[in-house]
CSV table of C-alpha atoms and ligand atoms in Angstrom, one decimal:
chain,number,residue,atom,x,y,z
A,9,MET,CA,133.2,-13.5,125.7
A,10,GLY,CA,135.7,-11.6,127.7
A,11,ASP,CA,137.4,-10.1,124.6
A,12,ILE,CA,140.4,-7.9,125.2
A,13,ILE,CA,141.1,-4.9,122.9
A,14,ASN,CA,144.9,-4.7,122.3
A,15,SER,CA,146.9,-1.5,121.5
A,16,ASP,CA,146.2,-1.6,117.7
A,17,GLY,CA,142.4,-1.9,118.4
A,18,ARG,CA,142.3,-5.6,117.7
A,19,LYS,CA,139.7,-7.7,119.6
A,20,ILE,CA,141.6,-10.6,121.2
A,21,PRO,CA,139.6,-13.7,122.0
A,22,GLU,CA,139.9,-14.7,125.6
A,23,HIS,CA,139.9,-18.5,125.0
A,24,VAL,CA,141.3,-20.1,121.9
A,25,ALA,CA,140.8,-23.9,121.5
A,26,ILE,CA,142.9,-25.6,118.9
A,27,ILE,CA,142.4,-28.9,117.1
A,28,LEU,CA,146.0,-29.5,116.1
A,29,ASP,CA,145.7,-31.7,113.1
A,30,GLY,CA,147.9,-32.7,110.2
A,31,ASN,CA,151.0,-34.1,112.0
A,32,GLY,CA,150.9,-37.3,110.0
A,33,ARG,CA,150.5,-35.5,106.7
A,34,TRP,CA,153.3,-33.1,107.5
A,35,ALA,CA,155.6,-36.1,108.0
A,36,LYS,CA,154.3,-38.0,104.9
A,37,LYS,CA,155.0,-35.0,102.7
A,38,ARG,CA,158.6,-35.2,103.8
A,39,PHE,CA,158.8,-39.0,103.5
A,40,LEU,CA,159.3,-39.3,107.2
A,41,PRO,CA,157.6,-41.6,109.7
A,42,ARG,CA,154.4,-40.3,111.2
A,43,ASN,CA,156.0,-39.9,114.6
A,44,ALA,CA,158.4,-37.3,113.2
A,45,GLY,CA,155.2,-35.2,112.6
A,46,HIS,CA,154.1,-35.7,116.2
A,47,VAL,CA,157.5,-34.6,117.4
A,48,GLN,CA,157.4,-31.5,115.3
A,49,GLY,CA,153.8,-30.9,116.3
A,50,ALA,CA,154.6,-31.2,120.0
A,51,ALA,CA,157.4,-28.7,119.6
A,52,ASN,CA,155.1,-26.3,117.9
A,53,ILE,CA,152.6,-26.2,120.9
A,54,GLU,CA,155.0,-24.2,123.0
A,55,LYS,CA,155.8,-21.8,120.2
A,56,VAL,CA,152.2,-21.1,119.5
A,57,CYS,CA,151.4,-20.7,123.3
A,58,THR,CA,154.1,-18.0,123.5
A,59,ILE,CA,152.7,-16.2,120.5
A,60,ALA,CA,149.2,-16.4,121.9
A,61,ARG,CA,150.3,-15.1,125.3
A,62,ASP,CA,152.1,-12.2,123.6
A,63,MET,CA,149.0,-11.3,121.7
A,64,GLY,CA,147.0,-11.2,124.9
A,65,ILE,CA,145.1,-14.5,124.7
A,66,LYS,CA,144.4,-15.7,128.2
A,67,TYR,CA,143.4,-19.4,127.6
A,68,VAL,CA,144.8,-21.8,125.1
A,69,THR,CA,143.4,-25.4,125.0
A,70,VAL,CA,144.9,-27.9,122.7
A,71,TYR,CA,143.4,-31.2,121.6
A,72,ALA,CA,146.4,-33.6,121.9
A,73,PHE,CA,144.8,-37.1,122.1
A,74,SER,CA,141.1,-38.0,121.7
A,75,THR,CA,139.2,-40.9,123.1
A,76,GLU,CA,139.0,-42.2,119.5
A,77,ASN,CA,142.8,-42.0,118.9
A,78,TRP,CA,143.2,-45.3,120.7
A,79,LYS,CA,142.0,-46.9,117.4
A,80,ARG,CA,145.4,-46.1,115.8
A,81,PRO,CA,148.1,-48.7,115.5
A,82,SER,CA,149.5,-49.5,119.0
A,83,ALA,CA,153.0,-48.3,118.0
A,84,GLU,CA,151.7,-44.9,117.1
A,85,VAL,CA,149.6,-44.7,120.2
A,86,GLU,CA,152.6,-45.6,122.3
A,87,ALA,CA,154.8,-43.0,120.5
A,88,ILE,CA,152.3,-40.2,121.1
A,89,MET,CA,151.9,-41.2,124.7
A,90,LYS,CA,155.6,-41.2,125.2
A,91,LEU,CA,155.9,-37.8,123.6
A,92,LEU,CA,153.0,-36.4,125.7
A,93,ARG,CA,154.5,-37.8,128.9
A,94,GLN,CA,157.8,-36.2,128.2
A,95,TYR,CA,156.1,-32.9,127.1
A,96,LEU,CA,154.3,-32.7,130.4
A,97,LYS,CA,157.4,-33.6,132.4
A,98,ASP,CA,159.3,-30.8,130.7
A,99,CYS,CA,156.4,-28.4,131.1
A,100,ARG,CA,157.2,-28.0,134.8
A,101,LYS,CA,160.3,-26.0,134.1
A,102,LYS,CA,158.6,-24.0,131.3
A,103,CYS,CA,155.6,-23.1,133.3
A,104,LYS,CA,157.7,-21.7,136.1
A,105,LYS,CA,159.6,-19.5,133.6
A,106,ASN,CA,156.4,-18.4,131.9
A,107,ASN,CA,154.1,-18.3,135.0
A,108,MET,CA,151.8,-20.5,133.0
A,109,LYS,CA,148.9,-22.4,134.7
A,110,VAL,CA,148.5,-25.9,133.3
A,111,ARG,CA,145.4,-28.0,133.3
A,112,VAL,CA,144.5,-31.3,131.7
A,113,ILE,CA,141.0,-32.3,130.6
A,114,GLY,CA,139.9,-35.8,129.6
A,115,ASP,CA,139.9,-39.1,131.5
A,116,ILE,CA,143.4,-39.6,132.8
A,117,SER,CA,142.4,-42.5,135.0
A,118,VAL,CA,143.3,-44.9,132.3
A,119,LEU,CA,146.9,-43.8,132.1
A,120,ASP,CA,149.6,-45.5,134.2
A,121,GLU,CA,150.1,-44.3,137.7
A,122,ASP,CA,153.4,-42.6,137.0
A,123,PHE,CA,152.0,-40.6,134.1
A,124,GLN,CA,148.9,-39.7,136.2
A,125,ASN,CA,151.3,-38.5,139.0
A,126,THR,CA,153.3,-36.4,136.5
A,127,ILE,CA,150.1,-34.7,135.5
A,128,LYS,CA,148.7,-34.2,139.0
A,129,ASP,CA,152.1,-32.8,140.2
A,130,LEU,CA,152.3,-30.4,137.3
A,131,VAL,CA,148.7,-29.1,137.7
A,132,ASP,CA,149.3,-28.7,141.4
A,133,TYR,CA,152.7,-27.0,140.9
A,134,SER,CA,151.3,-24.4,138.5
A,135,LYS,CA,147.9,-23.8,140.2
A,136,GLU,CA,148.8,-20.4,141.6
A,137,HIS,CA,150.4,-19.2,138.4
A,138,THR,CA,148.7,-16.1,136.8
A,139,GLY,CA,150.1,-16.2,133.2
A,140,LEU,CA,148.6,-18.1,130.3
A,141,ASN,CA,146.1,-20.8,131.1
A,142,PHE,CA,147.3,-23.7,129.1
A,143,THR,CA,145.1,-26.8,128.9
A,144,VAL,CA,145.8,-30.1,127.3
A,145,ALA,CA,143.0,-32.4,126.2
A,146,LEU,CA,144.3,-35.9,126.7
A,147,ASN,CA,142.2,-39.0,126.3
A,148,TYR,CA,139.5,-36.4,125.9
A,149,GLY,CA,136.2,-36.9,124.1
A,150,SER,CA,133.2,-34.6,124.6
A,151,ARG,CA,130.7,-37.5,124.7
A,152,ASP,CA,132.8,-39.3,127.3
A,153,GLU,CA,133.1,-36.0,129.3
A,154,ILE,CA,129.3,-35.6,129.3
A,155,ARG,CA,128.8,-39.3,130.2
A,156,ARG,CA,131.1,-38.8,133.2
A,157,ALA,CA,129.3,-35.6,134.2
A,158,PHE,CA,125.9,-37.4,134.0
A,159,LYS,CA,127.2,-40.1,136.3
A,160,GLU,CA,128.4,-37.6,138.8
A,161,ILE,CA,125.2,-35.6,138.8
A,162,MET,CA,123.1,-38.8,139.2
A,163,LYS,CA,125.3,-39.8,142.1
A,164,GLU,CA,124.8,-36.5,143.8
A,165,HIS,CA,121.1,-36.7,143.2
A,166,ASP,CA,120.9,-40.3,144.6
A,167,GLU,CA,122.8,-39.1,147.7
A,168,GLY,CA,120.3,-36.3,148.2
A,169,LYS,CA,122.8,-33.6,147.6
A,170,ILE,CA,120.9,-32.1,144.7
A,171,SER,CA,117.3,-32.2,143.5
A,172,LEU,CA,116.0,-32.4,139.9
A,173,ASP,CA,115.3,-28.7,139.9
A,174,ASP,CA,118.9,-27.9,140.7
A,175,ILE,CA,119.9,-29.3,137.2
A,176,ASP,CA,120.4,-26.2,135.2
A,177,GLU,CA,123.0,-25.3,132.5
A,178,LYS,CA,125.4,-24.0,135.1
A,179,LEU,CA,125.3,-27.2,137.1
A,180,ILE,CA,126.1,-29.2,134.0
A,181,SER,CA,129.0,-26.9,133.0
A,182,ASP,CA,130.3,-27.2,136.6
A,183,HIS,CA,130.5,-31.0,136.2
A,184,LEU,CA,132.5,-30.9,133.0
A,185,ASP,CA,136.3,-31.2,132.9
A,186,THR,CA,136.3,-27.6,131.7
A,187,ARG,CA,134.6,-26.2,134.8
A,188,GLU,CA,137.4,-23.8,135.5
A,189,LEU,CA,137.6,-22.5,131.9
A,190,PRO,CA,135.4,-19.9,130.0
A,191,ASP,CA,133.8,-21.3,126.9
A,192,PRO,CA,136.1,-21.1,123.8
A,193,ASP,CA,135.6,-17.8,121.8
A,194,LEU,CA,137.5,-19.2,118.9
A,195,VAL,CA,138.1,-22.7,117.7
A,196,ILE,CA,141.0,-23.3,115.2
A,197,ARG,CA,141.4,-26.5,113.3
A,198,THR,CA,144.4,-27.0,111.1
A,199,SER,CA,145.0,-29.3,108.1
A,200,GLY,CA,141.9,-28.6,106.1
A,201,GLU,CA,139.4,-30.8,107.9
A,202,GLN,CA,136.2,-29.1,108.9
A,203,ARG,CA,134.8,-31.2,111.8
A,204,MET,CA,134.9,-31.1,115.6
A,205,SER,CA,136.0,-34.8,116.1
A,206,ASN,CA,134.3,-34.9,119.5
A,207,TYR,CA,135.9,-31.7,120.9
A,208,MET,CA,134.1,-29.6,123.5
A,209,MET,CA,130.7,-30.1,122.0
A,210,TRP,CA,128.9,-28.5,125.0
A,211,GLN,CA,131.3,-25.6,125.3
A,212,ILE,CA,131.5,-24.5,121.7
A,213,ALA,CA,127.8,-23.7,121.4
A,214,TYR,CA,128.6,-20.1,120.5
A,215,SER,CA,132.2,-20.3,119.5
A,216,GLU,CA,133.5,-19.0,116.2
A,217,PHE,CA,135.3,-21.5,113.9
A,218,TYR,CA,138.4,-20.9,111.9
A,219,PHE,CA,139.7,-23.6,109.5
A,220,THR,CA,143.0,-23.4,107.8
A,221,ASP,CA,144.8,-25.8,105.4
A,222,THR,CA,148.1,-25.2,107.2
A,223,LEU,CA,149.3,-28.4,108.8
A,224,TRP,CA,149.8,-28.1,112.6
A,225,PRO,CA,153.6,-28.4,112.6
A,226,ASP,CA,153.7,-25.4,110.2
A,227,PHE,CA,151.2,-23.3,112.1
A,228,SER,CA,152.9,-20.0,112.8
A,229,LYS,CA,152.4,-16.5,114.1
A,230,LYS,CA,151.0,-15.5,110.7
A,231,ASP,CA,148.4,-18.2,110.9
A,232,LEU,CA,147.3,-17.2,114.5
A,233,GLU,CA,147.1,-13.6,113.4
A,234,ALA,CA,144.9,-14.6,110.4
A,235,ALA,CA,142.6,-16.5,112.8
A,236,VAL,CA,142.3,-13.5,115.1
A,237,ASP,CA,141.7,-11.2,112.1
A,238,PHE,CA,138.9,-13.5,111.0
A,239,TYR,CA,137.5,-13.4,114.6
A,240,ASN,CA,137.6,-9.6,114.4
A,241,LYS,CA,135.3,-9.6,111.4
A,242,VAL,CA,132.6,-11.7,112.8
A,243,ASP,CA,129.6,-10.2,114.5
A,244,ARG,CA,128.8,-12.4,117.6
A,245,ARG,CA,125.2,-12.0,118.3
A,246,PHE,CA,124.6,-14.9,120.8
A,247,GLY,CA,121.0,-15.1,119.5
A,248,GLY,CA,120.4,-11.4,119.9
A,249,ILE,CA,120.3,-8.7,117.2
A,250,LYS,CA,123.1,-6.7,115.7
A,251,SER,CA,124.1,-3.9,118.1
B,329,IPE,C1,147.1,-34.7,114.9
B,329,IPE,O1,147.7,-35.1,113.8
B,329,IPE,C2,147.7,-35.3,116.2
B,329,IPE,C3,146.8,-36.3,116.8
B,329,IPE,C4,145.5,-36.6,116.4
B,329,IPE,C5,147.3,-37.1,117.9
B,329,IPE,P1,147.3,-36.5,113.0
B,329,IPE,O2,148.1,-37.6,113.5
B,329,IPE,O3,145.8,-36.7,113.1
B,329,IPE,O4,147.7,-36.1,111.5
B,329,IPE,P2,147.0,-36.5,110.2
B,329,IPE,O5,145.6,-36.1,110.3
B,329,IPE,O6,147.1,-38.0,110.1
B,329,IPE,O7,147.7,-35.8,109.1
B,330,IPE,C1,141.3,-34.9,116.2
B,330,IPE,O1,142.2,-35.3,115.2
B,330,IPE,C2,141.9,-35.3,117.5
B,330,IPE,C3,143.1,-34.6,117.9
B,330,IPE,C4,143.6,-33.5,117.3
B,330,IPE,C5,143.7,-35.0,119.1
B,330,IPE,P1,142.0,-36.6,114.4
B,330,IPE,O2,143.0,-36.6,113.3
B,330,IPE,O3,142.0,-37.8,115.4
B,330,IPE,O4,140.5,-36.5,113.9
B,330,IPE,P2,139.7,-37.2,112.7
B,330,IPE,O5,140.0,-38.7,112.8
B,330,IPE,O6,140.4,-36.7,111.4
B,330,IPE,O7,138.3,-36.8,112.8
B,331,MG,MG1,144.3,-36.1,111.9
């Protein structure tokens, strides 16, 4: 919604949400174990964030692990968790350098205490930063997020803090994990799949969607520019009429 016009007249989406998919296929193509794809994919997140920031994008939210990804073989789940833990540990140094503000959405209460503390420390450490807003969706599922929001709203109602008439769209948005983020303007999914896989279902009501066959570890500046070019061509009407 808060598009920025850059120096060459390009409209830059304020919030880009990315479903980074295709790590496994990237590895398979190279006869490597799936985890090699996850390692390469994790390394690419930082690169893409830097490119996004340089383009003037203010918010980048990446889907790193869904509530459904626990269904994968335990060795793969463990490898991804280990990678994410390390990534978020290393993030502290990077976010100081880049002035990046980090948030995590999803239910982190199921993670071990040490991991939860790494996340909480990082979020707290970067909370005054004014650069790119980088958000990681970890053990995130839209339906689970809405379920948790429902419980919280019901609790506040039962405690007499809110009445039924207080329940409007803003109150619901304010109970979601994304309460501090604007809705995504542009959603990008890599690897050719065209589905949302339980990603920000409430928040994407008026987002634009860009799908590319590029596998996430290969996603580059050229791909991000193509996504922004696509975004420039769409006429966002939000239910109104063409202006
Ligand atoms: C995305 O890559 C990363 C996660 C979902 C954690 P995938 O692991 O889903 O890669 P493909 O879809 O099997 O190629
Ligand atoms: C979506 O990718 C979730 C993440 C990127 C974390 P998946 O690879 O898990 O999605 P499906 O199974 O193809 O829908
Ligand atoms: Mg996948």
